Amino acid sequence: MEFGILLILGIGVFGGILGAWFFQKLRIPQVIGYIAIGLIIGQSGLGIIGEMDIPNLRPFSYLALAFIGFLVGGELEGKIFRQYGKQFTGIMLGEGLGAFVVVGVGSGIILWFITGNIPASLAGGLVFGAISSATDPASTVDVLWEYRSKGLLTTGLVSVVALDDALALTLYALGTTVAGLLVGGEVNFLELFRSLGIELVGSALLGVAAGWGVSSLLKHSKSSDRSLTLLVGVLLLIAGVSITFHLDVILCAMAAGATLINHAPHRSKPLLETLRAFASPIYVMFFVMVGARLQLGAQPIWLWGLVAFYVIGRTAGKYAGTWIGAKISNSPPLLQKYLGMGLFAQGGVAVGLSMMAGQHLSGVEVMNGLDLGTVVVSAVTATTLIVQLIGPASVKWAITKTGEIGRNVTEEDVIAELYVKDVMNAEPVSLQEGELLSQVFDKFSSHDQLCFPVVNTTGACVGVISIDSLKSLFVEQEIWAWMLAGDVMVPIKEVVTPEMPLAEAMETMHQMEAEETILRDPETQNPVGIFDLRNAKRSISKMLLKRQGV
Amino acid sequence: MVETGTHLLDAALSPQRVFLTRESSKENILQFLVNELGQCGEVDDVQALHTAIFTRESLMSTGIGLGIGVPHARISSVRRMILAVAVNNQPLDDYEAIDNLPVQIVFMVAGRPDQQSNYVRLLAVLSHVVKQESNRKAILSASSPEEIYQTIRQAL
């Protein structure tokens, strides 16, 4: 049965969200849910997304990579690099080269053991090693965003996953060049490095230019809607131009995001938040596609051995390499111990490189009817599935261990989670309506309350006296001896309830130009609390600092 | 907005709401003034005013001393702040003023609940006027409501 592209997108996004919801219930990162749904509806499952649909959906993947790259770049603030640039570079080289060496040597030995073909084994080892060095920024960063992570580890993870694609591309270019020489294919060493240089430098230049252009244009954009549209337009252009000129979409978009955040930090931060929300369905589809295009057909048993070693070797290489890189660069112990755990995800770059290797090495036969290109594509596909299931979970583990989960919160986030009852003074001191004004002044001076409920003999609240309403009484001291609280109280404007969301209550108070109000029990009319904006803001600040781990 | 004492008094009091009375008790004079205010066209619910005035008295007497009573209340059935004055032919012993002296001059003030500032200001102005002995004597010796009215106005 043929499914139209819109129906496929609908099934993908809707199914992905259901999968994410299910996995979140199991406390597993949502990205695994997206990929699992992709597997179910993709080529290895129900076949709703078939082989023919993959090329049609590829533009969405590129667009998603542009969004992801841009948002990852948006996290790369210059001040972080000035502080930890040496450490992050050391770690990136350590983890990339660690995986390259361990996977390269190990898989070369396995291939030699199986095939007995030394040049092909060396070539395979080099390509596997290079591909294994890439870390998937998309799923890694998705976990960090999902759990609102913030801190040194989070910053380190974002920086390293953003940078190591360039290392992976360089290692791949070196690896395939040497591999080509080893297996006797026609490889032009200079041409390969020239094209690599063009890809890396061109991507960076295009990205910087795009970021600078967006920053300049945003100055003239008065509405957030128009700014968002402008940004989406630029990202479409980045993706389109990158593909046309064989540049790296994600590197280019990262460069654009990094340029924007460093050129116009105040203007771009709220815009990046809006873009992140806007990009959500595009991500979902991207990860569903990752799952859908994985083909887990019948493979020889030894290939599964190679897959198992690749996963274990890459994991060990990344972790050990991170530790060594962090030690050498004098990184804080937190980075030495935990950063490696967050670098296991493998995604678009690895799969893309394996596809290229599949073409480069398709003529190298390793066994009867099995060429090296097919071995690389099959193995990387299978390892991507396994690592994409392990990677996000280990990112979550690392940020849990370092206590960085939930720290990336804003004041608005805190307010959105609270109700009036969470910040109100639930034990208000009341005034009796028969209390003399002189006693009222005494109570104001001895309690930290900006207003007092006035209650009658049954305890029902019949009015309120605020510090503002008392101001007019300061000069009328001759009436203090015979005026009562009930004489000067004002009626309560019942606009806020304890169950009301805090954001709504604060907006209501602003509209009324009120600073405080009394909350009453609807049945007894007894005062149950005082909601005052000054204390509410104090509570919000406390909660924010606590959540941010300050 | 808080208005000046003269302005407040002019707005709240008219010569038609100044009375020379011959009541025998606090309850009677309060009832008399409630009825008079009720008839001036600014009170929609006279019973509510009656209840509010007497409830306030039950909390604490409005006899503020020196022979003066200032019963007062704010209720939503009053359209604007109004004042009535009664000068009784004899001091009322049962007023339970804070200085225990009998009360002979009574100012009844009725306002809306949202008029807190002007209400307090008017009460303070009245208190200030009657604290001066010459003013009290002039009010007590006046032979007509018009004369009392002019005395109060001139005292401001």
XYZ file of C-alpha atoms in Angstrom:
706
model
C 0.000 0.000 0.000
C 1.344 3.436 -0.966
C 1.331 6.081 1.761
C 1.427 9.728 0.772
C 4.254 11.809 2.153
C 1.938 13.828 4.399
C 0.399 10.685 5.861
C 3.867 9.307 6.520
C 4.863 12.551 8.235
C 1.674 12.468 10.278
C 2.178 8.860 11.322
C 5.833 9.576 12.056
C 5.325 12.650 14.232
C 2.214 11.336 15.990
C 3.685 7.872 16.517
C 6.985 9.404 17.630
C 5.290 11.466 20.272
C 3.357 8.429 21.529
C 6.608 6.465 21.661
C 8.329 9.298 23.522
C 5.469 9.488 25.995
C 5.628 5.734 26.614
C 9.386 5.769 27.114
C 9.230 8.836 29.335
C 6.838 6.904 31.572
C 9.637 4.345 31.891
C 12.052 7.220 32.670
C 13.893 6.584 29.401
C 14.882 9.577 27.215
C 12.241 10.453 24.633
C 14.649 10.207 21.720
C 14.750 6.415 22.187
C 10.970 6.422 21.853
C 11.159 8.281 18.546
C 13.730 5.831 17.172
C 11.763 2.820 18.434
C 8.647 4.045 16.630
C 10.787 4.551 13.528
C 11.946 0.953 13.773
C 8.358 -0.262 14.095
C 7.016 1.694 11.143
C 10.210 1.562 9.080
C 11.989 -0.855 6.848
C 12.782 -3.304 9.629
C 9.197 -3.267 10.913
C 5.801 -2.643 9.349
C 7.259 -0.996 6.259
C 4.956 2.046 6.426
C 8.080 4.065 5.637
C 9.511 2.000 2.793
C 12.788 2.087 0.944
C 11.286 4.365 -1.702
C 10.122 6.909 0.876
C 13.552 7.473 2.397
C 14.902 9.684 -0.427
C 11.651 11.695 -0.420
C 11.959 12.312 3.303
C 15.651 13.157 3.186
C 15.048 16.937 2.913
C 13.324 16.791 6.310
C 16.407 15.130 7.759
C 18.615 17.865 6.356
C 16.305 20.540 7.693
C 16.286 18.838 11.091
C 20.095 18.727 11.039
C 20.133 22.437 10.244
C 17.837 23.170 13.198
C 19.815 20.922 15.526
C 23.129 22.338 14.369
C 21.915 25.892 14.747
C 20.575 25.306 18.262
C 23.730 23.433 19.305
C 25.788 26.313 17.911
C 23.561 28.657 19.883
C 24.881 27.027 23.056
C 28.513 27.756 22.188
C 29.095 31.047 23.899
C 32.554 32.517 23.540
C 32.985 33.066 27.258
C 32.708 29.307 27.842
C 35.441 28.665 25.315
C 37.682 31.336 26.767
C 37.334 29.547 30.094
C 37.400 25.892 29.039
C 38.543 25.970 25.400
C 41.763 24.051 26.116
C 39.974 21.439 28.210
C 37.163 20.846 25.730
C 39.585 20.599 22.818
C 41.721 18.130 24.774
C 38.703 16.031 25.637
C 37.404 16.140 22.052
C 40.744 14.958 20.667
C 40.985 12.315 23.400
C 37.530 10.833 22.910
C 37.669 10.983 19.097
C 41.134 9.495 18.799
C 40.396 7.006 21.600
C 37.441 5.563 19.701
C 39.380 5.746 16.418
C 42.325 3.766 17.776
C 40.388 1.133 19.739
C 37.731 0.503 17.077
C 40.211 0.839 14.210
C 42.734 -1.658 15.606
C 40.128 -4.067 16.962
C 37.875 -4.185 13.931
C 40.928 -4.470 11.656
C 42.080 -7.502 13.611
C 38.573 -9.040 13.510
C 38.306 -8.465 9.758
C 41.756 -9.994 9.248
C 40.794 -12.945 11.422
C 37.640 -13.536 9.392
C 38.879 -12.739 5.901
C 42.620 -13.189 6.041
C 42.811 -10.229 3.696
C 45.357 -7.860 5.255
C 44.877 -4.756 3.054
C 41.092 -4.986 3.184
C 41.212 -5.507 6.949
C 43.460 -2.498 7.450
C 41.250 -0.409 5.187
C 38.107 -1.572 7.015
C 39.732 -0.864 10.378
C 40.645 2.690 9.355
C 37.139 3.449 8.080
C 35.413 1.890 11.101
C 37.762 3.785 13.405
C 37.081 7.107 11.694
C 33.315 6.601 11.711
C 33.354 5.566 15.376
C 34.912 8.882 16.415
C 31.768 10.877 15.531
C 29.270 11.583 18.284
C 25.667 12.358 17.468
C 24.919 15.896 18.689
C 21.206 15.583 17.963
C 20.220 12.836 20.376
C 22.773 13.932 22.977
C 21.527 17.493 23.030
C 17.897 16.332 22.908
C 18.432 14.535 26.223
C 20.063 17.633 27.733
C 17.124 19.768 26.613
C 14.510 17.229 27.677
C 15.884 17.142 31.208
C 16.666 20.894 31.288
C 20.233 20.181 32.171
C 22.691 22.943 33.015
C 26.202 22.981 34.395
C 29.818 22.272 33.546
C 29.162 18.735 32.286
C 26.288 19.911 30.101
C 28.408 22.691 28.620
C 31.251 20.249 28.053
C 28.977 17.742 26.338
C 27.465 20.320 24.006
C 30.870 21.730 23.108
C 32.510 18.360 22.491
C 29.662 16.887 20.426
C 29.550 20.088 18.414
C 33.267 19.976 17.655
C 33.937 16.298 17.110
C 32.086 16.091 13.795
C 34.948 18.065 12.266
C 37.434 15.601 13.755
C 35.382 12.662 12.458
C 35.294 14.118 8.948
C 39.079 14.674 9.018
C 39.780 11.163 10.312
C 37.401 9.758 7.734
C 39.162 11.602 4.920
C 42.522 10.315 6.171
C 41.153 6.833 6.756
C 39.506 6.407 3.361
C 42.551 7.856 1.615
C 44.874 5.381 3.278
C 42.294 2.621 2.862
C 42.050 3.402 -0.842
C 45.803 3.240 -1.157
C 45.904 -0.060 0.740
C 43.287 -1.799 -1.384
C 44.722 -0.416 -4.588
C 41.795 1.684 -5.612
C 42.139 4.981 -7.327
C 42.413 7.532 -4.610
C 43.686 11.017 -5.185
C 45.167 12.028 -1.847
C 45.358 15.737 -2.685
C 41.900 15.821 -4.176
C 40.382 14.184 -1.084
C 42.018 16.681 1.265
C 41.164 19.579 -0.979
C 37.504 18.580 -0.917
C 37.674 18.020 2.861
C 39.199 21.476 3.304
C 36.514 23.012 1.139
C 33.825 21.161 3.119
C 35.105 22.220 6.542
C 36.224 25.748 5.735
C 33.302 26.367 3.374
C 30.785 25.183 5.985
C 32.329 27.400 8.629
C 32.462 30.437 6.363
C 28.911 30.002 5.108
C 27.720 29.515 8.683
C 29.512 32.582 10.018
C 28.167 34.676 7.141
C 24.631 33.391 7.715
C 24.865 33.997 11.468
C 26.175 37.506 10.967
C 23.456 38.198 8.390
C 20.698 36.951 10.699
C 22.083 39.032 13.556
C 22.070 42.175 11.396
C 18.574 41.542 10.062
C 17.174 40.814 13.530
C 18.007 44.381 14.541
C 15.303 45.540 12.140
C 12.743 42.903 13.089
C 10.252 44.265 15.575
C 8.070 41.184 16.108
C 9.080 37.738 17.327
C 6.885 36.139 14.619
C 8.848 37.879 11.900
C 12.170 37.014 13.569
C 11.192 33.339 13.722
C 10.154 33.333 10.079
C 13.432 35.003 9.147
C 15.412 32.403 11.062
C 13.535 29.454 9.550
C 14.110 30.962 6.108
C 17.849 31.278 6.761
C 18.032 27.694 8.040
C 16.295 26.448 4.889
C 18.858 28.409 2.881
C 21.732 26.983 4.942
C 20.480 23.434 4.380
C 19.849 24.036 0.683
C 23.158 25.773 -0.050
C 25.111 23.188 1.964
C 23.603 20.311 -0.002
C 24.088 22.078 -3.329
C 27.764 22.766 -2.664
C 28.455 19.480 -0.811
C 29.089 21.234 2.479
C 28.280 19.851 5.917
C 24.787 20.978 6.932
C 25.257 20.520 10.647
C 28.679 22.233 10.804
C 27.403 25.145 8.771
C 24.310 25.559 10.928
C 26.418 25.262 14.086
C 28.715 28.024 12.873
C 25.662 30.195 12.170
C 24.180 29.548 15.630
C 27.490 30.200 17.381
C 28.001 33.431 15.414
C 24.528 34.664 16.276
C 24.731 33.926 20.016
C 28.111 35.633 20.296
C 27.220 38.574 18.070
C 23.825 39.357 19.590
C 23.351 37.333 22.789
C 20.422 39.299 24.214
C 18.445 39.408 20.988
C 19.047 35.788 20.076
C 18.448 33.921 23.342
C 14.647 34.297 23.420
C 14.555 33.626 19.691
C 16.502 30.391 20.089
C 13.998 29.303 22.733
C 11.150 29.966 20.312
C 12.975 28.122 17.541
C 13.511 25.137 19.810
C 9.781 24.850 20.414
C 9.039 25.376 16.721
C 11.543 22.685 15.702
C 10.093 19.999 17.975
C 7.993 18.150 15.330
C 10.908 18.329 12.891
C 13.168 16.612 15.450
C 10.576 13.965 16.114
C 10.400 13.164 12.411
C 14.194 13.198 12.153
C 14.637 10.583 14.857
C 11.723 8.505 13.593
C 13.539 8.525 10.232
C 16.754 7.407 11.928
C 14.891 4.351 13.207
C 12.918 3.816 10.020
C 15.858 3.599 7.677
C 17.794 1.078 9.762
C 17.799 -2.219 7.870
C 18.470 -5.167 10.070
C 18.349 -7.874 7.463
C 19.981 -11.285 7.631
C 23.695 -10.829 8.180
C 26.499 -13.331 8.675
C 27.106 -14.292 12.275
C 30.639 -12.864 12.336
C 29.271 -9.451 11.380
C 27.308 -9.415 14.631
C 30.586 -10.176 16.409
C 32.106 -7.173 14.671
C 29.089 -5.084 15.658
C 29.407 -6.182 19.291
C 33.109 -5.333 19.330
C 32.490 -1.969 17.624
C 29.963 -0.998 20.290
C 32.100 -2.157 23.196
C 35.350 -0.865 21.706
C 33.874 2.506 20.794
C 32.344 2.873 24.246
C 35.628 1.976 25.946
C 37.653 4.111 23.540
C 35.428 7.146 24.021
C 35.390 6.821 27.787
C 39.127 6.156 28.153
C 39.979 8.794 25.545
C 37.866 11.365 27.367
C 39.557 10.531 30.633
C 43.034 10.797 29.114
C 42.188 14.025 27.237
C 40.641 15.516 30.360
C 43.633 14.531 32.513
C 46.171 15.949 30.079
C 44.225 19.210 29.693
C 43.798 19.545 33.467
C 40.021 19.402 33.260
C 37.975 19.407 36.461
C 37.469 15.896 37.954
C 33.757 16.059 37.098
C 34.617 16.158 33.388
C 37.247 13.428 33.714
C 34.809 11.096 35.415
C 31.503 11.707 33.663
C 31.909 13.430 30.301
C 32.871 10.203 28.524
C 29.538 8.670 29.562
C 27.710 11.284 27.540
C 29.496 10.668 24.242
C 28.175 7.276 23.159
C 25.381 8.363 20.818
C 26.030 7.794 17.129
C 23.807 9.196 14.423
C 23.598 11.094 11.186
C 27.285 11.781 10.601
C 28.283 8.158 11.189
C 25.505 6.809 8.979
C 26.319 9.378 6.291
C 30.017 8.494 6.367
C 29.195 4.781 6.201
C 27.082 5.430 3.091
C 30.026 7.251 1.494
C 32.356 4.447 2.540
C 29.864 1.993 1.062
C 30.405 3.623 -2.308
C 34.182 4.074 -1.951
C 34.802 0.529 -0.814
C 32.146 -1.350 -2.781
C 34.770 -2.836 -5.040
C 36.791 -4.413 -2.241
C 35.680 -7.995 -1.742
C 36.315 -9.391 1.704
C 34.546 -12.741 1.343
C 32.572 -14.589 -1.275
C 29.999 -12.093 -2.586
C 30.480 -9.677 0.300
C 32.275 -6.403 -0.303
C 33.850 -4.125 2.302
C 31.409 -1.310 1.515
C 28.427 -3.491 2.410
C 30.165 -4.668 5.596
C 30.721 -1.064 6.681
C 27.132 0.019 5.919
C 25.578 -3.024 7.626
C 27.797 -2.822 10.688
C 27.425 0.918 11.173
C 23.643 0.647 10.724
C 23.396 -2.045 13.381
C 25.756 -0.282 15.775
C 23.866 2.977 15.308
C 20.692 1.278 16.477
C 22.364 -0.206 19.541
C 24.334 2.934 20.405
C 21.329 5.179 19.905
C 19.554 3.125 22.533
C 22.513 3.184 24.938
C 23.759 6.719 24.252
C 20.828 8.862 25.404
C 20.353 6.693 28.494
C 23.995 7.145 29.487
C 23.776 10.909 28.880
C 20.873 10.953 31.313
C 22.860 8.869 33.791
C 25.807 11.283 33.623
C 23.742 14.430 34.126
C 21.832 12.717 36.923
C 25.066 11.798 38.677
C 26.395 15.346 38.450
C 23.105 16.814 39.605
C 22.656 18.952 36.491
C 19.134 17.773 35.664
C 16.486 20.453 35.938
C 18.919 23.326 36.422
C 18.287 24.977 33.075
C 15.212 26.752 34.262
C 14.080 30.317 33.913
C 11.886 32.369 36.190
C 9.016 31.750 33.761
C 9.521 27.972 34.045
C 9.323 28.157 37.834
C 6.237 30.383 37.719
C 4.560 28.034 35.236
C 4.879 25.133 37.670
C 3.465 26.944 40.685
C 0.045 27.805 42.027
C -0.931 30.693 44.257
C -1.134 28.344 47.266
C 2.584 27.496 46.791
C 3.755 31.062 47.396
C 1.023 32.654 49.507
C 1.354 33.381 53.192
C -0.834 30.555 54.460
C -0.794 31.715 58.081
C -1.856 35.334 57.898
C -2.205 37.405 61.042
C -5.683 38.968 61.127
C -7.124 42.128 62.642
C -10.437 42.122 64.519
C -12.814 44.706 63.081
C -13.196 46.163 66.605
C -9.451 46.709 67.104
C -8.418 50.313 67.633
C -6.397 52.029 64.941
C -3.496 52.425 67.356
C -3.411 48.613 67.713
C -3.585 48.270 63.943
C -0.425 50.359 63.611
C 1.245 48.218 66.269
C 0.478 45.051 64.299
C 1.821 46.520 61.080
C 5.052 47.423 62.798
C 5.490 44.025 64.443
C 4.593 41.677 61.554
C 6.130 41.280 58.127
C 2.803 41.642 56.336
C 1.943 44.297 53.808
C -1.751 43.797 54.404
C -4.011 42.323 57.059
C -7.360 40.638 56.691
C -10.011 42.196 58.931
C -12.297 39.595 60.491
C -15.587 39.841 62.374
C -16.515 37.975 65.552
C -17.248 34.755 63.611
C -13.811 34.837 61.992
C -15.161 35.732 58.557
C -13.005 38.132 56.593
C -14.953 41.338 55.970
C -12.240 43.590 54.552
C -8.568 44.313 54.255
C -6.179 46.983 55.464
C -3.058 47.430 53.390
C 0.016 49.485 54.104
C -1.050 51.777 51.264
C -4.444 52.453 52.789
C -2.788 53.201 56.126
C -0.692 55.999 54.630
C -3.605 58.447 54.705
C -4.071 57.710 58.409
C -0.538 58.582 59.506
C -1.343 62.297 59.613
C -4.751 61.875 61.268
C -3.419 60.792 64.646
C -6.271 62.467 66.558
C -8.698 59.822 65.332
C -6.492 56.825 66.249
C -8.041 56.666 69.716
C -11.587 56.059 68.519
C -11.358 54.696 64.969
C -11.431 50.930 64.510
C -9.968 48.543 61.976
C -13.476 48.029 60.601
C -13.808 51.801 60.005
C -10.782 52.033 57.728
C -10.750 48.651 56.014
C -11.514 48.412 52.323
C -13.550 45.731 50.560
C -11.740 42.655 49.236
C -11.548 42.282 45.496
C -11.796 38.540 45.122
C -9.814 37.917 41.959
C -7.272 35.330 43.027
C -7.806 31.881 44.505
C -5.276 29.499 46.076
C -5.833 27.012 43.248
C -5.141 29.569 40.520
C -1.944 29.103 38.449
C 0.642 31.614 39.641
C 1.238 33.100 36.195
C -2.465 33.850 35.778
C -2.681 35.318 39.284
C 0.334 37.575 38.733
C -1.084 38.794 35.434
C -4.423 39.520 37.107
C -2.711 41.462 39.890
C -0.715 43.504 37.374
C -3.884 44.339 35.455
C -5.517 45.488 38.688
C -2.363 47.349 39.691
C -2.589 45.542 43.023
C 0.374 44.436 45.097
C -1.433 42.160 47.518
C -4.766 40.495 48.143
C -6.503 38.368 50.732
C -7.665 34.835 49.912
C -10.790 33.540 51.622
C -12.361 30.146 52.152
C -15.373 30.198 49.833
C -17.649 28.617 52.448
C -16.629 30.102 55.780
C -15.160 33.335 54.335
C -12.300 32.896 56.794
C -8.953 34.216 55.531
C -6.799 31.341 54.240
C -3.865 33.308 52.935
C -2.306 36.508 51.710
C -0.978 36.667 48.183
C 1.449 39.519 47.800
C 3.635 40.014 44.759
C 6.699 41.041 46.751
C 6.758 37.791 48.733
C 5.753 35.734 45.689
C 8.753 37.097 43.771
C 11.010 36.362 46.724
C 9.761 32.739 46.828
C 10.183 32.381 43.064
C 13.779 33.632 43.243
C 14.563 31.199 46.054
C 13.092 28.280 44.115
C 14.906 29.334 40.945
C 18.271 29.458 42.694
C 17.593 26.100 44.323
C 16.636 24.519 40.986
C 19.683 25.998 39.290
C 21.865 24.548 42.040
C 23.274 27.939 42.975
C -8.167 61.490 45.390
C -8.226 63.023 48.877
C -10.151 66.282 48.925
C -9.760 69.312 51.241
C -11.774 69.552 54.457
C -13.943 72.439 53.251
C -14.684 70.729 49.987
C -15.555 67.478 51.714
C -17.827 69.197 54.200
C -19.599 71.219 51.530
C -20.210 68.057 49.511
C -21.426 65.991 52.487
C -23.438 68.494 54.530
C -26.290 70.811 53.688
C -28.291 73.093 56.052
C -31.269 70.763 55.555
C -29.363 67.976 57.329
C -28.646 70.001 60.476
C -31.184 69.513 63.302
C -32.000 70.819 66.739
C -33.371 67.719 68.450
C -35.109 66.835 71.665
C -34.205 63.133 71.945
C -33.947 61.287 75.226
C -31.445 58.538 74.444
C -28.532 57.574 72.232
C -30.688 55.014 70.422
C -33.336 57.611 69.653
C -30.959 60.218 68.310
C -29.149 57.652 66.147
C -32.480 56.392 64.802
C -33.548 59.977 64.114
C -30.393 60.739 62.124
C -30.605 57.434 60.220
C -34.141 58.308 59.192
C -33.154 61.824 58.133
C -30.229 60.541 56.049
C -32.554 57.910 54.617
C -34.861 60.630 53.353
C -32.229 62.748 51.643
C -32.256 60.646 48.483
C -28.683 59.380 48.775
C -29.429 56.139 50.630
C -31.008 53.242 48.767
C -31.436 50.948 51.753
C -32.234 52.738 55.042
C -32.429 49.448 56.955
C -28.880 48.584 55.864
C -27.675 51.959 57.112
C -29.480 51.408 60.407
C -27.855 47.997 60.826
C -24.391 49.308 59.928
C -24.617 52.279 62.339
C -25.821 50.172 65.259
C -23.373 47.334 64.514
C -20.534 49.841 64.623
C -21.805 51.172 67.934
C -21.842 47.615 69.314
C -18.107 47.298 68.565
C -17.225 50.510 70.375
C -19.058 53.707 71.161
C -18.518 56.574 68.749
C -18.608 59.044 71.601
C -15.195 60.570 70.996
C -15.189 62.738 74.095
C -15.932 66.391 74.945
C -19.685 65.792 74.446
C -19.311 64.762 70.806
C -20.626 61.639 69.041
C -19.540 60.636 65.552
C -21.581 57.558 64.500
C -20.469 56.445 61.085
C -20.627 53.581 58.599
C -19.697 52.738 55.026
C -22.144 50.637 53.034
C -22.728 50.029 49.355
C -26.310 51.312 49.427
C -25.095 54.870 50.062
C -24.561 56.718 46.765
C -22.134 59.367 48.033
C -20.688 60.495 51.340
C -23.254 62.356 53.437
C -23.312 63.960 56.828
C -26.107 64.880 59.225
C -25.714 66.907 62.432
C -27.957 66.868 65.492
C -27.583 69.194 68.476
C -29.755 67.829 71.248
C -31.487 70.041 73.766
C -29.945 68.011 76.587
C -26.794 65.910 77.002
C -27.355 62.165 76.520
C -25.945 60.217 79.447
C -26.203 56.784 77.831
C -23.809 57.457 74.925
C -20.883 55.660 76.661
C -18.281 58.078 75.280
C -14.606 57.329 75.768
C -14.317 60.100 78.406
C -17.635 59.011 80.002
C -19.087 62.509 79.509
C -22.654 62.855 78.140
C -22.972 63.620 74.436
C -24.918 66.588 73.062
C -23.543 67.131 69.524
C -23.825 64.191 67.070
C -22.342 64.034 63.578
C -23.538 61.011 61.562
C -21.425 60.158 58.537
C -22.382 57.612 55.872
C -20.116 56.726 52.965
C -19.469 54.127 50.311
C -17.067 51.230 51.037
C -14.629 52.456 48.378
C -14.387 55.966 49.877
C -11.929 55.114 52.602
C -9.552 58.074 52.215
C -12.142 60.853 52.026
C -14.192 59.196 54.738
C -11.258 59.170 57.144
C -10.401 62.739 56.150
C -13.932 63.996 56.885
C -13.996 62.284 60.269
C -10.616 63.813 61.100
C -11.832 67.275 60.017
C -14.926 67.004 62.235
C -12.789 65.829 65.123
C -10.475 68.782 64.624
C -13.385 71.295 64.554
C -15.086 70.139 67.732
C -11.888 69.790 69.726
C -11.793 73.571 69.973
C -13.938 74.698 72.855
C -15.037 77.931 71.136
C -16.454 75.930 68.253
C -18.328 73.590 70.568
C -19.756 76.526 72.515
C -20.824 78.304 69.326
C -22.582 75.167 68.078
C -24.354 74.577 71.369
C -25.475 78.179 71.646
C -26.768 78.430 68.072
C -30.493 79.043 67.832
C -31.132 77.551 64.380
C -29.821 74.779 62.116
C -28.624 77.440 59.649
C -26.545 79.063 62.384
C -25.018 75.686 63.342
C -24.227 75.003 59.703
C -22.494 78.367 59.287
C -20.570 77.876 62.540
C -19.209 74.537 61.368
C -18.271 75.942 57.969
C -16.542 78.957 59.428
C -14.604 76.761 61.845
C -12.754 75.058 59.002
